[in-house]
PDB file of C-alpha atoms in Angstrom:
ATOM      1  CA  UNK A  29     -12.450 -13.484  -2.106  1.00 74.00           C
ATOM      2  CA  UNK A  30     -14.670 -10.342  -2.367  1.00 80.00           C
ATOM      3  CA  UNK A  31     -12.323  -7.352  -0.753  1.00 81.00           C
ATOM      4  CA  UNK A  32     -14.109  -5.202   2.553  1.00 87.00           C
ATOM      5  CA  UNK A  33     -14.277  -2.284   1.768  1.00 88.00           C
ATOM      6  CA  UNK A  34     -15.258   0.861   4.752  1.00 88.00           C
ATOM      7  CA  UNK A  35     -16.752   4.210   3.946  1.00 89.00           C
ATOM      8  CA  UNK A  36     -15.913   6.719   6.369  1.00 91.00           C
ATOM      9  CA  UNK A  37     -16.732  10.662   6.162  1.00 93.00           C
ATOM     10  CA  UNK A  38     -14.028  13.211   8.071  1.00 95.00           C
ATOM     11  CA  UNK A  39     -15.540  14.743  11.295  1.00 96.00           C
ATOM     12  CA  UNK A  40     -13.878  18.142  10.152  1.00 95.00           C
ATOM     13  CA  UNK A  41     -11.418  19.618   8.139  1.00 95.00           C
ATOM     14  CA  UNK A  42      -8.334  21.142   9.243  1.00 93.00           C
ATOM     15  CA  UNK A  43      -7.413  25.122   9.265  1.00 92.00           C
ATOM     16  CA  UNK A  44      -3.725  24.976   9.051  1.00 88.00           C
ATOM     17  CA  UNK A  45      -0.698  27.674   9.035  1.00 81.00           C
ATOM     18  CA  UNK A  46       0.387  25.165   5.987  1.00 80.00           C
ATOM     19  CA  UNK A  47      -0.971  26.084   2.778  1.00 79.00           C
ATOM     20  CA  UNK A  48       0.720  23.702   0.418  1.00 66.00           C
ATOM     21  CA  UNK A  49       2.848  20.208   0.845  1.00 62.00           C
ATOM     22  CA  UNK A  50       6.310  22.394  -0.096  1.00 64.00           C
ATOM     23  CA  UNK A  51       7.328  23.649   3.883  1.00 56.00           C
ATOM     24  CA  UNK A  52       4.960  21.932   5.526  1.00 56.00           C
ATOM     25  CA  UNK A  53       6.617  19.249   7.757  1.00 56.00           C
ATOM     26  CA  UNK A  54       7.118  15.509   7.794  1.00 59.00           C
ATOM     27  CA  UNK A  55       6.412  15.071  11.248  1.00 59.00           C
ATOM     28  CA  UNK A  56       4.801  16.724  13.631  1.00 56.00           C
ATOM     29  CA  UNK A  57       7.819  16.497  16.055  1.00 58.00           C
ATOM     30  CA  UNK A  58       9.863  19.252  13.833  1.00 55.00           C
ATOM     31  CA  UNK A  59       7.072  22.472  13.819  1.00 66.00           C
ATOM     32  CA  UNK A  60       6.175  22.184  17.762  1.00 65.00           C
ATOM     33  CA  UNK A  61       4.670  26.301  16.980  1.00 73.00           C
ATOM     34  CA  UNK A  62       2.917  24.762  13.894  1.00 80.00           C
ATOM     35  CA  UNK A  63      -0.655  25.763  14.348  1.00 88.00           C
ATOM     36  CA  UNK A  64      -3.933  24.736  13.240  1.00 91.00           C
ATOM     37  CA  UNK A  65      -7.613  25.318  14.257  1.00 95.00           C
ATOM     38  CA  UNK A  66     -10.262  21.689  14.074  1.00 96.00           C
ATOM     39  CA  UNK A  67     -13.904  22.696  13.958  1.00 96.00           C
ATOM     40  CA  UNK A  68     -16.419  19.833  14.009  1.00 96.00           C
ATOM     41  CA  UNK A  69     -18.718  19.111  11.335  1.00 94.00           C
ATOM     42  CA  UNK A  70     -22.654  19.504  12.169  1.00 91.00           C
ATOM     43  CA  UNK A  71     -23.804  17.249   9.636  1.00 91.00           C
ATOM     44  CA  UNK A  72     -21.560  14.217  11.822  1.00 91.00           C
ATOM     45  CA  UNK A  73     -22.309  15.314  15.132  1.00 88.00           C
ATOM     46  CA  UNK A  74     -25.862  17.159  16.120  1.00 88.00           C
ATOM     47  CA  UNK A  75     -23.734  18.247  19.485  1.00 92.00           C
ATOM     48  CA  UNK A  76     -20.438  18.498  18.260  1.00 94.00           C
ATOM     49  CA  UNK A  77     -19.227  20.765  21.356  1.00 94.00           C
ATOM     50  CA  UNK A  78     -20.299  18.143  23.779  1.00 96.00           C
ATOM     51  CA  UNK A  79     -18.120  15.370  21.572  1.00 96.00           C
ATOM     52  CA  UNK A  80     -15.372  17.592  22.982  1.00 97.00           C
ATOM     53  CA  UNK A  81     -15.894  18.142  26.826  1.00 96.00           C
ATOM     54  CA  UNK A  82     -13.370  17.219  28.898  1.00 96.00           C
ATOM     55  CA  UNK A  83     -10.841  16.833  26.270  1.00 97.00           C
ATOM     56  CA  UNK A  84      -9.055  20.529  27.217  1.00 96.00           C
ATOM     57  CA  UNK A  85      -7.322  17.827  30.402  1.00 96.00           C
ATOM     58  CA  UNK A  86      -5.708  16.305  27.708  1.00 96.00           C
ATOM     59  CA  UNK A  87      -2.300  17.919  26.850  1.00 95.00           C
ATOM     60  CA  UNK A  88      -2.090  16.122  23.386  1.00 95.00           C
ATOM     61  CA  UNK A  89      -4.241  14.143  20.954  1.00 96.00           C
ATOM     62  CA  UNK A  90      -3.396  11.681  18.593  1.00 96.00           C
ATOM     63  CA  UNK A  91      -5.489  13.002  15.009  1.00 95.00           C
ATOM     64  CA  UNK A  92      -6.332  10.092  12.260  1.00 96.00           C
ATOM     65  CA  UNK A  93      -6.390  11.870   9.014  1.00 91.00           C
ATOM     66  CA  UNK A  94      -6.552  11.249   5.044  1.00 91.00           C
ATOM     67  CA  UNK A  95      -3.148  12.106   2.860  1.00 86.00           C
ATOM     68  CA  UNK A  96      -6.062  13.868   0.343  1.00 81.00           C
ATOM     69  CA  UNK A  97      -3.712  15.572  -1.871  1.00 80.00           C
ATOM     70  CA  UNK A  98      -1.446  12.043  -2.894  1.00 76.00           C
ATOM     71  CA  UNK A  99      -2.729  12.089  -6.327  1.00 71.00           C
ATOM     72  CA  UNK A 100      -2.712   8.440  -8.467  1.00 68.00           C
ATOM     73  CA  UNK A 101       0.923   7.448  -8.240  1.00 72.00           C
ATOM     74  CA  UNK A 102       1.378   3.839  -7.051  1.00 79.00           C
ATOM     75  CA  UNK A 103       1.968   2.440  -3.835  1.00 85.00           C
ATOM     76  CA  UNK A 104       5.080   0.607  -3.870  1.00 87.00           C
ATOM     77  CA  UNK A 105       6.074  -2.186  -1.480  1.00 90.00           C
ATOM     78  CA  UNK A 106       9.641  -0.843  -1.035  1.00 91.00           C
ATOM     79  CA  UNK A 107      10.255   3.041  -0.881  1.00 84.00           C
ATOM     80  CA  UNK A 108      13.745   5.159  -0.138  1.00 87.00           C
ATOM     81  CA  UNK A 109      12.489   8.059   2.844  1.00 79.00           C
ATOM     82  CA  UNK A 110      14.719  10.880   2.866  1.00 76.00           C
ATOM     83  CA  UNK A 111      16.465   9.959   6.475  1.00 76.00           C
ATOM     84  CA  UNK A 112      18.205   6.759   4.961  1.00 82.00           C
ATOM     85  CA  UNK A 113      19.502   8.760   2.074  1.00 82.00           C
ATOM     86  CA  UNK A 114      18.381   6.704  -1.051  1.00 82.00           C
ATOM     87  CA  UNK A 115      17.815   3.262   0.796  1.00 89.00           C
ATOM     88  CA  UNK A 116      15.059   1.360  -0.102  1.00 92.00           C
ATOM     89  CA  UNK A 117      13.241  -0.209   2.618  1.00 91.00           C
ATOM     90  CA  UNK A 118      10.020  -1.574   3.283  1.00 90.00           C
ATOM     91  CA  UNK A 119       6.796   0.335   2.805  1.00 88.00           C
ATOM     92  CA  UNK A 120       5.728  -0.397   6.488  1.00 88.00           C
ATOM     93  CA  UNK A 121       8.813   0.281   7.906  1.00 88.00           C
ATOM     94  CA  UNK A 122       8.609   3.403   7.267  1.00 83.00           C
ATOM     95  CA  UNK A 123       6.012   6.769   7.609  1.00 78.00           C
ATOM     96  CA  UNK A 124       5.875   7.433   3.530  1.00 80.00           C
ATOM     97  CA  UNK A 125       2.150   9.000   2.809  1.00 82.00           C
ATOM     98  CA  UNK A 126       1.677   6.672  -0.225  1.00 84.00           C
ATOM     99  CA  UNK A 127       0.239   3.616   1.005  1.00 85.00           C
ATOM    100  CA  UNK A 128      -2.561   0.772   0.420  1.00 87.00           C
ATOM    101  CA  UNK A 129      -4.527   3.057   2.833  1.00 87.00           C
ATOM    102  CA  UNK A 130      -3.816   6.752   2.998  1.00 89.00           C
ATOM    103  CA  UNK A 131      -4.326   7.413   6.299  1.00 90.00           C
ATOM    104  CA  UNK A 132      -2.028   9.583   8.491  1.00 90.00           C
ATOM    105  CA  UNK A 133      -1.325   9.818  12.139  1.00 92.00           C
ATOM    106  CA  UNK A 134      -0.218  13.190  14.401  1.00 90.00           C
ATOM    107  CA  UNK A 135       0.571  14.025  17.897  1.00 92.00           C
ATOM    108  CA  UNK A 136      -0.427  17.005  18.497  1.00 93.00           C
ATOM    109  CA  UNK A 137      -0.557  19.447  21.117  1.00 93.00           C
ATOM    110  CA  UNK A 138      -3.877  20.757  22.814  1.00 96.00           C
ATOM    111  CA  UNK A 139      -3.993  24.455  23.057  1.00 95.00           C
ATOM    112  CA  UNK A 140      -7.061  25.051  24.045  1.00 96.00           C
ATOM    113  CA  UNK A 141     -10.646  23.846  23.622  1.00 97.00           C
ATOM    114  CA  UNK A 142     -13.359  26.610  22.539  1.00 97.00           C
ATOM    115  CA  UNK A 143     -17.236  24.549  21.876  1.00 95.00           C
ATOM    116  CA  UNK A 144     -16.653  23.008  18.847  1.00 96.00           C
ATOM    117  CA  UNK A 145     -13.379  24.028  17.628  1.00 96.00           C
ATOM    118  CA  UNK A 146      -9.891  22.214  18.842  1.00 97.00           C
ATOM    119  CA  UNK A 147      -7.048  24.803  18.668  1.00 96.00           C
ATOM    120  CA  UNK A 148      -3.644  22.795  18.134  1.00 95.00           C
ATOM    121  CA  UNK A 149      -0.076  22.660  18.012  1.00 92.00           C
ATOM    122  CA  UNK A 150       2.732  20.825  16.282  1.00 88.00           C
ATOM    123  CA  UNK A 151       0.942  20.215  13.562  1.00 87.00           C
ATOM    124  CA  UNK A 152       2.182  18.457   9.822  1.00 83.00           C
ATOM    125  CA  UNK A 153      -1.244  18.794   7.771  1.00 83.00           C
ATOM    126  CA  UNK A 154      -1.499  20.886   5.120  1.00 88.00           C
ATOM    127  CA  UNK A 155      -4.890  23.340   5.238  1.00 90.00           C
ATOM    128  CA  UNK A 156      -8.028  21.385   4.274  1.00 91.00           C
ATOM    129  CA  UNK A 157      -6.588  17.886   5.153  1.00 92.00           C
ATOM    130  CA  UNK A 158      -9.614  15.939   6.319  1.00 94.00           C
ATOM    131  CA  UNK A 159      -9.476  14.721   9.881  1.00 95.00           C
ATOM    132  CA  UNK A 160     -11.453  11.523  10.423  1.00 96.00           C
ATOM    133  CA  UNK A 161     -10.750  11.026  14.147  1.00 97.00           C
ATOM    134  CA  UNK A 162      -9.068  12.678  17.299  1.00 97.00           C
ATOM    135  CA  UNK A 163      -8.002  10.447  20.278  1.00 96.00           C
ATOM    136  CA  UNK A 164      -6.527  11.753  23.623  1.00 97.00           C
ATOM    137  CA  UNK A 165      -2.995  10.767  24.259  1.00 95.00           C
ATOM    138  CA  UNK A 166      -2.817   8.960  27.459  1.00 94.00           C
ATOM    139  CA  UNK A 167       0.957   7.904  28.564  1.00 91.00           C
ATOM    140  CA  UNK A 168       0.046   5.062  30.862  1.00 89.00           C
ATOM    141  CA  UNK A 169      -0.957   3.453  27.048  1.00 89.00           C
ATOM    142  CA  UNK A 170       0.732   5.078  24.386  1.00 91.00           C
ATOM    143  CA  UNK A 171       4.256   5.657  26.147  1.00 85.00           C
ATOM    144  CA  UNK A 172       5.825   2.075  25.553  1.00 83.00           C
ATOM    145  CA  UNK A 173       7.725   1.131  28.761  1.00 79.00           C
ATOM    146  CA  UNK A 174      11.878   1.452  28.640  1.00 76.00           C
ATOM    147  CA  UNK A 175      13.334  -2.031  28.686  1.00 66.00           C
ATOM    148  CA  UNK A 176      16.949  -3.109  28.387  1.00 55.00           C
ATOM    149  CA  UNK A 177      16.200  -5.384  25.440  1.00 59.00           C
ATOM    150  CA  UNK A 178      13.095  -6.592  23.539  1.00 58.00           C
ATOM    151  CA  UNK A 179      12.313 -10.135  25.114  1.00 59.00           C
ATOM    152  CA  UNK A 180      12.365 -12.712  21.940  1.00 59.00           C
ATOM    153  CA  UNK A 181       8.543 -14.316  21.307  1.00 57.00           C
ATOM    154  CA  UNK A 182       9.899 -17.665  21.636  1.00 61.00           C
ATOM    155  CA  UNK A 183      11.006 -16.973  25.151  1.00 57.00           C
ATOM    156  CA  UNK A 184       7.436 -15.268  25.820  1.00 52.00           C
ATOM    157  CA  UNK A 185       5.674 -18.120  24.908  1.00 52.00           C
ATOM    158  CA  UNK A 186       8.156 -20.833  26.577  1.00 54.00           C
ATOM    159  CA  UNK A 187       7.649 -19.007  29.585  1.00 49.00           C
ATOM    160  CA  UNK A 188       3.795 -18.554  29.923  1.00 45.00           C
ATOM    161  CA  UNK A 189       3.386 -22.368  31.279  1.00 46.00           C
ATOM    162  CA  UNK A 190       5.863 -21.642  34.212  1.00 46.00           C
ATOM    163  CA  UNK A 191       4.002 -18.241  34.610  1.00 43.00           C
ATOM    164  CA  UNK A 192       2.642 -17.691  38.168  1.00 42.00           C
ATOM    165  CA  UNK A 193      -0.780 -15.625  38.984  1.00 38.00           C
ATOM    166  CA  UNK A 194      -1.051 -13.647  42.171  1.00 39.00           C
ATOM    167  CA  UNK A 195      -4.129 -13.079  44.136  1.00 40.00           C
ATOM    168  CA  UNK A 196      -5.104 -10.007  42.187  1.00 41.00           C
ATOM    169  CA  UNK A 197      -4.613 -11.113  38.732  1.00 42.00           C
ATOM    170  CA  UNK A 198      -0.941  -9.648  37.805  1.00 43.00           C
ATOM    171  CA  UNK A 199       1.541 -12.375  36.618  1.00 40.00           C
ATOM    172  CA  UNK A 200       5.180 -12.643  36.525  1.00 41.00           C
ATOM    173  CA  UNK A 201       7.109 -13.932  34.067  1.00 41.00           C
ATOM    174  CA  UNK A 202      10.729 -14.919  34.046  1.00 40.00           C
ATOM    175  CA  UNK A 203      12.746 -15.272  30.837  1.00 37.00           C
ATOM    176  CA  UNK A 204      16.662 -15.486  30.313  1.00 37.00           C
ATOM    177  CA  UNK A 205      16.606 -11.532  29.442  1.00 39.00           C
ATOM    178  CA  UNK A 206      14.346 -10.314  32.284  1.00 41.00           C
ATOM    179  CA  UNK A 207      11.539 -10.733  34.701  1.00 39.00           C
ATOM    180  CA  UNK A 208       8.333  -8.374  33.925  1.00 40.00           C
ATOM    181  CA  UNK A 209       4.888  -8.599  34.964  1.00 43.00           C
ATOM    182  CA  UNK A 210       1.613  -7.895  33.152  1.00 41.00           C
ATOM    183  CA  UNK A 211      -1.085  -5.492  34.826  1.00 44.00           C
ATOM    184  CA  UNK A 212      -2.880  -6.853  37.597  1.00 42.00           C
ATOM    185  CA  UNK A 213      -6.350  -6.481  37.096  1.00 42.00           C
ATOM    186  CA  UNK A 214      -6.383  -3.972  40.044  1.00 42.00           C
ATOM    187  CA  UNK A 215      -4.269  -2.257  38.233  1.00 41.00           C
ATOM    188  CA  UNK A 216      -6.462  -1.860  35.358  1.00 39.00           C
ATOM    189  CA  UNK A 217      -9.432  -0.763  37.011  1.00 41.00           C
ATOM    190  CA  UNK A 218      -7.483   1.944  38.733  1.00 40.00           C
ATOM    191  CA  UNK A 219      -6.130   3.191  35.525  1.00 42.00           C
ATOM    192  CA  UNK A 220      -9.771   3.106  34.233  1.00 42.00           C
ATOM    193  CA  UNK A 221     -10.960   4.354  37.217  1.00 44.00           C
ATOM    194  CA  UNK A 222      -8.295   7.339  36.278  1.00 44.00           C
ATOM    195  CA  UNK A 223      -8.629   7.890  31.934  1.00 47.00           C
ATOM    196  CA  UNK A 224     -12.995   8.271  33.082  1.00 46.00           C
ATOM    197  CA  UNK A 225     -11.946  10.732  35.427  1.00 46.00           C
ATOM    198  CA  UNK A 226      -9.435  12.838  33.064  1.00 43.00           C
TER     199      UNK A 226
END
């Protein structure tokens, strides 16, 4: 079978406090003053400024990038990350830069918002890193809800034929662990209704 392959091109490169891989950061979570300045390329967008209205009501964004300085070593389907002290785990278990796909993901905070230039903070991209997409972070979706325990699939799926609907489209679902519900379609449209209005 003939393997897909996607070209994309980055929508900007990143101006960042981090000039080389030694200091910079692992995560964004440990250099919350970590700054770094995003200005749009032309040549994607003719407008680039009005790409980025509105997103100053955002207070973070989630930035899809390319780990452009990983050289040619080879992607390994068990690696040891430096928090399990010489482990060896599995490649997607874990947030190691050398993978099938080099892509990386950061939260980052929103500073400010000047035409088409994205000031940030928290940042754990080396200058130059190529950003290929920026996303707002919106907790309704990317929070995950607290639960007492993970509800086993097999218990999902048993329960789904004993489900019940209400009027407006939510249903409630009992398992052994927990009762939850899924979004009513209400629901939805209010918090639709609410992400167009941000």
């Amino acid at each position: 079978m003939k393997m897909e392959e996607y070209r994309m091109a980055p929508i900007g490169h990143l101006q960042s406090v981090f000039k080389t891989k030694n200091g910079t950061p692992r995560q964004s979570g440990l250099a919350h003053n970590g700054r770094a300045i995003l200005r749009l390329n032309k040549n994607i967008l003719n407008n680039p400024n009005h790409a980025l209205e509105n997103l100053a009501e955002f207070s973070h964004v989630w930035l899809l990038w390319v780990f452009h300085q990983n050289g040619h070593e080879a992607v390994k389907a068990k690696v040891a990350p430096p928090r399990l002290s010489g482990k060896r785990v599995g490649l997607f278990s874990t947030r190691s830069p050398h993978r099938p796909n080099p892509i990386g993901l950061t939260l980052a905070r929103v500073e400010k918002v000047v035409e088409d230039t994205v000031y940030l903070l928290g940042i754990d991209m080396i200058d130059g890193t190529p950003i290929l997409d920026i996303k707002p972070y919106i907790p309704i979706y990317d929070a995950p809800a607290k639960e007492a325990s993970p509800i086993p699939l097999n218990s999902q799926m048993s329960s789904i034929s004993s489900s019940k609907t209400s009027v407006d489209g939510a249903v409630s679902m009992s398992t052994e662990h927990q009762t939850w519900q899924t979004p009513s379609s209400s629901s939805l449209k209010l918090a639709r209704s609410e992400e167009c209005q941000t």
